Coordinates of C-alpha atoms and ligand atoms in Angstrom, one line a residue:
M1492 CA 0.0 0.0 0.0
S1493 CA 1.2 3.5 -0.7
V1494 CA -0.4 6.7 0.4
S1495 CA 0.3 10.2 -0.7
T1496 CA -1.7 13.2 0.4
G1497 CA -1.2 16.2 -1.6
A1498 CA -1.6 19.8 -0.5
R1499 CA -4.4 21.9 -1.7
G1500 CA -3.2 24.1 -4.6
L1501 CA -3.9 27.7 -5.3
A1502 CA -5.3 26.5 -8.6
G1503 CA -8.1 24.8 -6.8
A1504 CA -9.0 27.9 -4.9
N1505 CA -12.2 28.4 -6.9
H1506 CA -13.4 25.0 -5.7
E1507 CA -12.7 25.6 -2.0
Q1508 CA -15.6 24.7 0.3
A1509 CA -14.9 25.0 4.0
H1510 CA -18.3 23.5 4.8
P1511 CA -19.7 21.9 1.7
E1512 CA -23.4 21.6 1.5
P1513 CA -24.9 18.4 0.1
A1514 CA -25.9 18.8 -3.5
R1515 CA -29.3 17.9 -5.1
Y1516 CA -29.1 14.6 -7.0
E1517 CA -30.7 16.3 -10.0
D1518 CA -27.7 18.8 -10.1
A1519 CA -24.9 16.2 -9.7
V1520 CA -24.3 15.7 -13.5
L1521 CA -20.6 15.6 -12.8
G1522 CA -20.9 13.7 -9.5
F1523 CA -20.4 14.7 -5.9
R1524 CA -17.2 16.6 -4.9
N1525 CA -15.1 15.8 -1.8
H1526 CA -15.3 12.0 -2.2
W1527 CA -12.8 9.2 -3.0
Y1528 CA -13.2 7.6 -6.4
P1529 CA -11.5 4.5 -7.9
A1530 CA -9.3 5.8 -10.7
M1531 CA -7.5 2.8 -12.2
F1532 CA -5.8 -0.5 -11.4
S1533 CA -2.4 -0.5 -9.8
S1534 CA -1.1 -2.5 -12.7
D1535 CA -2.0 0.3 -15.1
I1536 CA 0.8 2.6 -13.9
R1537 CA 4.4 1.3 -13.4
E1538 CA 7.3 3.0 -11.8
T1539 CA 8.1 6.4 -13.5
E1540 CA 5.1 5.9 -15.8
I1541 CA 2.8 8.9 -16.4
K1542 CA -1.0 8.4 -17.0
T1543 CA -3.8 10.8 -17.6
L1544 CA -7.4 10.5 -16.4
K1545 CA -10.6 12.5 -16.5
L1546 CA -12.5 12.3 -13.2
L1547 CA -15.7 14.3 -12.6
G1548 CA -14.7 16.6 -15.5
E1549 CA -11.2 17.3 -14.2
D1550 CA -8.1 16.3 -16.2
I1551 CA -5.6 14.6 -13.9
L1552 CA -2.0 13.6 -14.4
L1553 CA -0.6 10.7 -12.4
K1554 CA 2.9 9.4 -11.9
R1555 CA 4.4 6.6 -9.9
V1556 CA 7.5 7.8 -8.1
D1557 CA 9.4 5.4 -5.8
G1558 CA 6.4 3.2 -5.6
H1559 CA 3.9 6.0 -4.6
V1560 CA 1.4 7.4 -7.1
Y1561 CA 1.0 11.2 -7.1
A1562 CA -1.7 13.1 -9.0
V1563 CA -1.8 16.8 -10.1
R1564 CA -4.1 18.7 -12.3
D1565 CA -3.2 18.3 -15.9
E1566 CA -3.0 22.0 -16.8
C1567 CA -0.1 24.4 -16.5
L1568 CA -0.7 27.4 -14.3
H1569 CA 1.2 29.7 -16.7
R1570 CA -1.0 29.7 -19.8
G1571 CA -2.9 26.5 -19.5
F1572 CA -1.0 24.0 -21.6
Q1573 CA -2.1 20.4 -20.9
F1574 CA 1.0 18.6 -19.7
S1575 CA -0.2 15.3 -21.1
A1576 CA -0.1 16.7 -24.7
K1577 CA 3.7 16.4 -24.4
P1578 CA 4.9 15.5 -21.0
E1579 CA 8.5 16.1 -20.1
C1580 CA 10.1 14.8 -16.9
F1581 CA 13.7 15.8 -16.4
T1582 CA 13.8 14.5 -12.8
K1583 CA 11.7 11.6 -11.5
N1584 CA 9.6 13.9 -9.3
T1585 CA 8.9 16.8 -11.6
I1586 CA 6.8 17.6 -14.6
T1587 CA 8.0 20.3 -16.9
C1588 CA 5.6 22.2 -19.2
W1589 CA 6.7 21.7 -22.7
F1590 CA 5.5 25.2 -23.7
H1591 CA 7.6 27.6 -21.7
G1592 CA 9.3 25.2 -19.2
F1593 CA 7.4 25.9 -15.9
T1594 CA 8.4 23.0 -13.8
Y1595 CA 6.4 21.5 -10.9
S1596 CA 6.8 18.9 -8.2
F1597 CA 4.6 15.9 -8.6
K1598 CA 4.5 15.4 -4.8
D1599 CA 2.7 18.6 -3.9
G1600 CA 2.2 20.5 -7.2
S1601 CA 4.5 23.4 -6.2
L1602 CA 6.3 25.4 -8.9
V1603 CA 10.0 24.7 -8.5
G1604 CA 11.5 26.5 -11.5
I1605 CA 11.0 28.7 -14.6
P1606 CA 13.8 28.7 -17.2
S1607 CA 13.3 32.3 -18.3
D1608 CA 12.9 33.7 -14.8
P1609 CA 14.7 31.6 -12.1
E1610 CA 14.2 34.3 -9.5
S1611 CA 10.5 34.6 -10.0
K1612 CA 8.5 35.2 -6.8
L1613 CA 6.0 32.6 -8.1
I1614 CA 8.5 29.8 -7.5
G1615 CA 7.6 28.0 -4.2
K1616 CA 4.2 29.9 -4.1
L1617 CA 2.2 28.7 -7.1
K1618 CA 0.8 25.2 -6.7
L1619 CA -1.0 22.9 -9.1
H1620 CA -4.0 21.3 -7.5
S1621 CA -2.8 18.1 -6.0
Y1622 CA -5.0 15.1 -5.5
P1623 CA -4.6 12.7 -2.5
V1624 CA -4.1 9.1 -3.8
E1625 CA -4.4 5.8 -1.9
E1626 CA -3.7 2.4 -3.3
H1627 CA -5.3 -0.8 -1.9
K1628 CA -6.1 -4.3 -3.2
G1629 CA -4.7 -3.6 -6.6
M1630 CA -6.7 -0.4 -7.1
L1631 CA -5.9 3.3 -7.0
F1632 CA -8.3 5.7 -5.4
V1633 CA -8.2 9.5 -5.9
F1634 CA -9.8 12.1 -3.7
V1635 CA -11.5 14.8 -5.8
G1636 CA -12.2 17.7 -3.6
D1637 CA -10.8 20.4 -1.3
L1638 CA -11.1 19.0 2.2
N1639 CA -7.7 18.9 3.7
P1640 CA -7.1 16.4 5.2
P1641 CA -9.6 14.3 3.2
P1642 CA -12.1 12.0 5.0
P1643 CA -11.0 8.4 5.4
L1644 CA -11.2 6.4 2.2
A1645 CA -13.1 3.7 4.1
D1646 CA -16.0 6.1 4.5
D1647 CA -16.4 6.0 0.7
L1648 CA -16.1 2.3 0.2
Q1649 CA -18.6 -0.6 0.1
P1650 CA -18.5 -2.9 3.1
G1651 CA -15.7 -5.4 3.4
F1652 CA -13.6 -4.1 0.6
L1653 CA -10.6 -3.4 2.8
D1654 CA -11.0 -6.5 5.0
E1655 CA -7.6 -8.2 5.3
D1656 CA -9.1 -11.7 4.5
R1657 CA -11.0 -10.4 1.4
Y1658 CA -9.0 -11.1 -1.7
I1659 CA -9.9 -8.7 -4.5
V1660 CA -9.4 -9.2 -8.2
P1661 CA -10.1 -6.0 -10.2
F1662 CA -10.7 -7.2 -13.8
H1663 CA -12.8 -4.8 -15.8
Q1664 CA -12.8 -1.1 -16.6
E1665 CA -14.4 0.7 -19.5
E1666 CA -15.8 4.1 -20.4
V1667 CA -19.5 3.9 -20.8
A1668 CA -21.5 6.5 -22.8
S1669 CA -24.0 7.4 -20.1
N1670 CA -24.1 9.7 -17.1
W1671 CA -23.0 8.0 -13.9
R1672 CA -26.5 8.4 -12.3
I1673 CA -28.2 6.3 -14.9
A1674 CA -25.9 3.4 -13.9
A1675 CA -26.1 4.1 -10.1
D1676 CA -29.9 4.3 -10.3
S1677 CA -30.1 0.9 -11.9
A1678 CA -27.3 -0.7 -10.0
S1679 CA -29.2 -3.5 -8.5
E1680 CA -32.9 -2.7 -8.5
F1681 CA -34.2 -6.0 -9.3
N1682 CA -36.6 -5.0 -12.0
H1683 CA -33.8 -4.3 -14.4
T1684 CA -32.9 -7.9 -14.4
F1685 CA -35.4 -8.2 -17.2
I1686 CA -32.3 -7.4 -19.4
H1687 CA -30.5 -10.5 -18.1
K1688 CA -33.1 -13.0 -18.8
E1689 CA -31.2 -14.6 -21.7
D1690 CA -27.7 -13.8 -20.6
D1691 CA -25.0 -16.6 -20.8
L1692 CA -24.2 -16.3 -17.1
I1693 CA -27.7 -17.5 -16.3
H1694 CA -27.4 -20.5 -18.6
Y1695 CA -23.9 -21.3 -17.3
W1696 CA -24.6 -20.8 -13.6
R1697 CA -28.1 -22.3 -13.7
Q1698 CA -29.2 -20.0 -10.9
P1699 CA -32.9 -18.9 -10.6
L1700 CA -32.4 -15.2 -11.3
P1701 CA -35.9 -13.7 -11.6
F1702 CA -36.3 -11.1 -14.3
A1703 CA -38.4 -8.9 -12.1
E1704 CA -39.7 -8.6 -8.5
T1705 CA -42.9 -7.4 -7.1
P1706 CA -43.0 -5.9 -3.6
R1707 CA -44.6 -8.3 -1.2
S1708 CA -46.0 -5.7 1.2
D1709 CA -47.8 -2.4 0.6
N1710 CA -44.6 -0.6 1.8
P1711 CA -41.9 -1.4 -0.8
Y1712 CA -39.3 0.3 1.4
E1713 CA -39.6 -2.4 4.2
G1714 CA -36.8 -4.5 2.7
F1715 CA -34.1 -1.8 2.9
T1716 CA -31.5 -1.3 5.6
L1717 CA -30.3 2.3 5.6
H1718 CA -26.7 3.1 6.5
E1719 CA -26.7 6.7 7.8
G1720 CA -24.5 6.5 10.9
P1721 CA -20.7 6.7 11.0
G1722 CA -18.8 5.2 8.0
P1723 CA -20.0 4.7 4.5
K1724 CA -23.5 6.0 3.6
G1725 CA -25.9 4.0 1.6
F1726 CA -28.4 1.2 1.9
T1727 CA -28.8 -2.5 1.6
D1728 CA -31.5 -4.4 -0.2
S1729 CA -31.7 -8.0 0.9
F1730 CA -34.5 -8.9 -1.5
T1731 CA -36.5 -10.5 1.3
D1732 CA -39.7 -8.5 0.8
V1733 CA -40.4 -9.4 -2.8
I1734 CA -42.1 -12.0 -4.9
P1735 CA -39.7 -13.1 -7.7
V1736 CA -41.2 -13.0 -11.2
F1737 CA -40.0 -15.6 -13.7
E1738 CA -42.8 -15.4 -16.3
F1739 CA -44.6 -12.5 -18.0
K1740 CA -47.8 -13.2 -19.9
I1741 CA -48.5 -10.7 -22.6
E1742 CA -52.0 -10.5 -24.0
C1743 CA -52.8 -8.0 -26.7
D1744 CA -55.5 -8.1 -29.3
D1745 CA -55.7 -11.8 -30.3
E1746 CA -52.2 -12.7 -29.3
V1747 CA -51.0 -14.3 -26.1
E1748 CA -47.3 -14.9 -25.4
V1749 CA -45.5 -15.9 -22.2
V1750 CA -41.9 -14.6 -21.8
R1751 CA -39.8 -16.7 -19.5
S1752 CA -36.5 -16.3 -17.7
A1753 CA -33.8 -18.6 -19.2
Y1754 CA -33.6 -20.6 -16.0
N1755 CA -36.9 -20.9 -14.2
P1756 CA -37.1 -22.6 -10.8
M1757 CA -40.8 -23.1 -11.4
T1758 CA -39.9 -25.8 -13.9
E1759 CA -36.4 -26.7 -12.9
Q1760 CA -34.6 -27.2 -9.6
G1761 CA -32.4 -24.2 -8.6
S1762 CA -29.7 -24.6 -6.1
L1763 CA -29.9 -21.1 -4.5
S1764 CA -32.7 -19.0 -3.2
V1765 CA -32.4 -15.6 -4.7
Q1766 CA -33.0 -14.2 -1.2
A1767 CA -29.5 -15.2 -0.2
I1768 CA -28.0 -12.3 -2.1
D1769 CA -27.9 -8.7 -0.9
A1770 CA -26.9 -5.5 -2.5
T1771 CA -25.4 -2.4 -0.9
L1772 CA -25.2 0.8 -2.8
T1773 CA -22.7 3.3 -1.2
L1774 CA -21.8 6.9 -1.7
P1775 CA -20.3 8.2 -3.9
C1776 CA -21.0 5.5 -6.6
G1777 CA -20.2 2.0 -5.5
L1778 CA -22.1 -1.3 -5.3
R1779 CA -21.4 -4.5 -3.5
I1780 CA -23.6 -7.5 -4.5
G1781 CA -23.5 -11.1 -3.5
P1782 CA -22.5 -13.6 -2.4
W1783 CA -23.2 -15.6 -5.4
G1784 CA -24.3 -19.2 -5.0
A1785 CA -22.5 -22.1 -6.6
N1786 CA -23.0 -23.6 -10.0
P1787 CA -24.3 -27.1 -9.3
G1788 CA -21.3 -29.4 -9.5
D1789 CA -18.7 -26.6 -9.0
P1790 CA -18.5 -25.7 -5.3
A1791 CA -15.5 -23.4 -5.9
S1792 CA -17.8 -21.0 -7.7
A1793 CA -19.7 -20.2 -4.5
D1794 CA -19.3 -17.1 -2.3
Y1795 CA -18.0 -14.6 -4.7
V1796 CA -18.9 -11.0 -4.1
Q1797 CA -19.0 -8.4 -6.9
Y1798 CA -17.8 -4.8 -6.3
E1799 CA -18.5 -2.2 -9.0
W1800 CA -18.4 1.5 -9.5
Y1801 CA -19.9 4.1 -11.8
V1802 CA -17.3 6.8 -11.7
P1803 CA -18.3 10.1 -13.3
V1804 CA -16.0 11.1 -16.2
D1805 CA -18.0 13.9 -17.7
E1806 CA -21.6 14.8 -18.2
T1807 CA -22.3 12.0 -20.6
H1808 CA -19.7 9.3 -19.6
H1809 CA -18.8 7.2 -16.6
R1810 CA -16.1 4.7 -16.0
Y1811 CA -17.5 1.2 -15.2
I1812 CA -15.1 -0.7 -12.9
I1813 CA -15.7 -4.3 -11.8
A1814 CA -13.8 -6.4 -9.2
W1815 CA -14.6 -9.8 -7.8
A1816 CA -13.8 -10.7 -4.2
K1817 CA -13.7 -13.7 -2.0
K1818 CA -12.7 -14.4 1.6
V1819 CA -9.5 -16.5 1.7
S1820 CA -7.5 -17.9 4.6
S1821 CA -4.2 -18.6 2.8
E1822 CA -2.0 -17.5 -0.1
V1823 CA -2.8 -20.7 -2.0
E1824 CA -6.5 -19.9 -1.8
A1825 CA -5.9 -16.4 -2.9
L1826 CA -3.9 -17.6 -6.0
K1827 CA -6.8 -20.0 -6.9
V1828 CA -9.3 -17.1 -6.7
E1829 CA -7.0 -14.9 -8.8
H1830 CA -6.6 -17.7 -11.4
D1831 CA -10.4 -18.6 -11.5
V1832 CA -11.5 -15.0 -11.9
R1833 CA -8.9 -14.0 -14.5
T1834 CA -9.3 -17.2 -16.6
R1835 CA -13.0 -17.8 -16.3
W1836 CA -15.3 -15.6 -14.3
S1837 CA -14.2 -12.3 -15.7
Y1838 CA -15.3 -13.3 -19.2
I1839 CA -18.5 -15.0 -18.2
A1840 CA -19.4 -12.3 -15.8
Y1841 CA -18.8 -9.4 -18.1
D1842 CA -19.6 -10.7 -21.6
G1843 CA -22.3 -12.9 -20.3
F1844 CA -24.0 -10.5 -18.0
N1845 CA -22.7 -7.0 -17.2
A1846 CA -22.4 -6.1 -20.9
S1847 CA -26.2 -6.0 -20.8
D1848 CA -26.1 -3.4 -18.1
V1849 CA -23.8 -1.2 -20.2
R1850 CA -26.2 -1.5 -23.1
A1851 CA -29.1 -0.6 -21.0
N1852 CA -27.4 2.5 -19.5
E1853 CA -26.1 3.7 -22.9
G1854 CA -29.6 3.2 -24.4
S1855 CA -31.1 5.5 -21.8
Q1856 CA -28.6 8.3 -22.0
R1857 CA -30.4 10.3 -24.8
A1858 CA -33.6 10.8 -22.7
Y1859 CA -31.6 12.2 -19.8
S1860 CA -29.4 14.5 -21.7
E1861 CA -32.0 16.5 -23.7
D1862 CA -31.8 20.2 -23.2
G1863 CA -34.5 21.8 -21.1
Y1864 CA -35.2 18.8 -18.9
E1865 CA -34.1 18.3 -15.4
F1866 CA -32.7 14.9 -14.6
G1867 CA -35.6 12.5 -14.1
E1868 CA -38.3 14.9 -15.2
K1869 CA -39.5 12.7 -18.0
E1870 CA -39.6 9.5 -15.8
N1871 CA -42.8 7.8 -14.7
L1872 CA -41.8 6.0 -11.5
S1873 CA -44.0 3.7 -9.6
R1874 CA -43.8 1.7 -6.3
I1875 CA -41.4 -0.8 -8.0
D1876 CA -38.9 2.1 -8.1
A1877 CA -38.5 2.3 -4.4
Y1878 CA -34.8 1.3 -4.9
V1879 CA -34.1 4.2 -7.2
L1880 CA -35.9 6.7 -4.9
T1881 CA -34.2 5.5 -1.8
W1882 CA -30.8 5.8 -3.4
R1883 CA -31.5 9.3 -4.7
R1884 CA -32.8 10.5 -1.3
L1885 CA -29.8 9.1 0.6
A1886 CA -27.3 10.4 -1.9
A1887 CA -28.8 13.9 -1.8
K1888 CA -28.7 13.8 2.0
H1889 CA -25.2 12.6 2.6
N1890 CA -23.0 13.7 -0.3
R1891 CA -20.2 16.2 0.5
G1892 CA -21.0 18.8 -2.2
L1893 CA -21.6 19.5 -5.8
Q1894 CA -18.9 19.0 -8.5
V1895 CA -18.8 21.8 -11.0
R1896 CA -16.7 22.2 -14.1
Y1897 CA -13.2 23.5 -13.2
G1898 CA -13.4 27.2 -13.3
G1899 CA -17.2 27.0 -13.5
K1900 CA -19.6 28.8 -11.2
K1901 CA -21.4 27.1 -8.4
Ligands
FES2911 FE1 3.1 26.1 -19.4 FE2 3.7 28.4 -20.4 S1 1.9 27.3 -20.6 S2 4.9 27.1 -19.2
FE2912 FE1 -27.6 -5.8 -14.1

């Protein structure tokens, strides 16, 4: 593990919020400021390597120096050249602007030299915005905000992620052409599983995944556990208060058709009750779902938990990151988990399941991005959308402030 906590730079002054007010969910097109976000995998950035990344609309430059990853804003304070267009590093801990040579420390963003004006009073005073970075379990997390020191990373992570005995295999990241809220809203509300009814994972795993659920009681919120105390904020749905739906009878005019889930426990024997799974959605944008049951005949496939994130990139894109995890008690077990996920589950889980989520989220983007409409204004939500409404209410209550475009007005 490596930790670097950068100082707040003068360049970030127009973002400074001593006491950030929670933002409305409808306004959070670029996400919530002052939170930790997963940025990339540890293996994506080797010693001395430079990487760029857009998070919440901000362009960030990262470099690994002596094992630690540091991050600064990817924009020179002189006249705005984007370092990543032609990065120059003459020492391991500096970035030099290719345009006029202003040179900054990666560790805290401070200006350390100007070729044409070595006595400049700006040297030592001017600072690039510097982003705290933490690295755990093969993933890099970046704090996008102004709180100094930042809150603990653990407050922005799904339960169990940092547990010592939980072996994590991060295996998928891609940029998806939808706003992050579309993905977070649909994270695990069970009615969206309609899209998974023919997915390969269901055929392979032979698990009775319903393609919808109906609230059992008049109060669809009864099955939720809210997490509003110390630590991560969010809620858990244990899917205990619902009636799983495996068939959908369509009658229209003279036609009758029954749509069925690929694997239907009403006609076949399933090995797992769907009620054994629970899903926790956590601020700022992370889901934990599982544990999965076992494929009959393959006990080693049991007890995996999926972690995933919908990290805001800009107004119309998010980065979808997936990791699988399992509790292990030895290094040998950890190696087996690593091998199984990388050689098998990662393909079945993504191509055979989560690719459908990506398609659903991208297919909904147009309606949410039309000018003149507020987020959600065109929706027609009903009591089956208790999951979406609960998430939005909690997110609006507990976030640490609104992200605005760099240089933009609040
Ligand atoms: Fe970077 Fe001039 S724009 S040194
Ligand atoms: Fe899904």
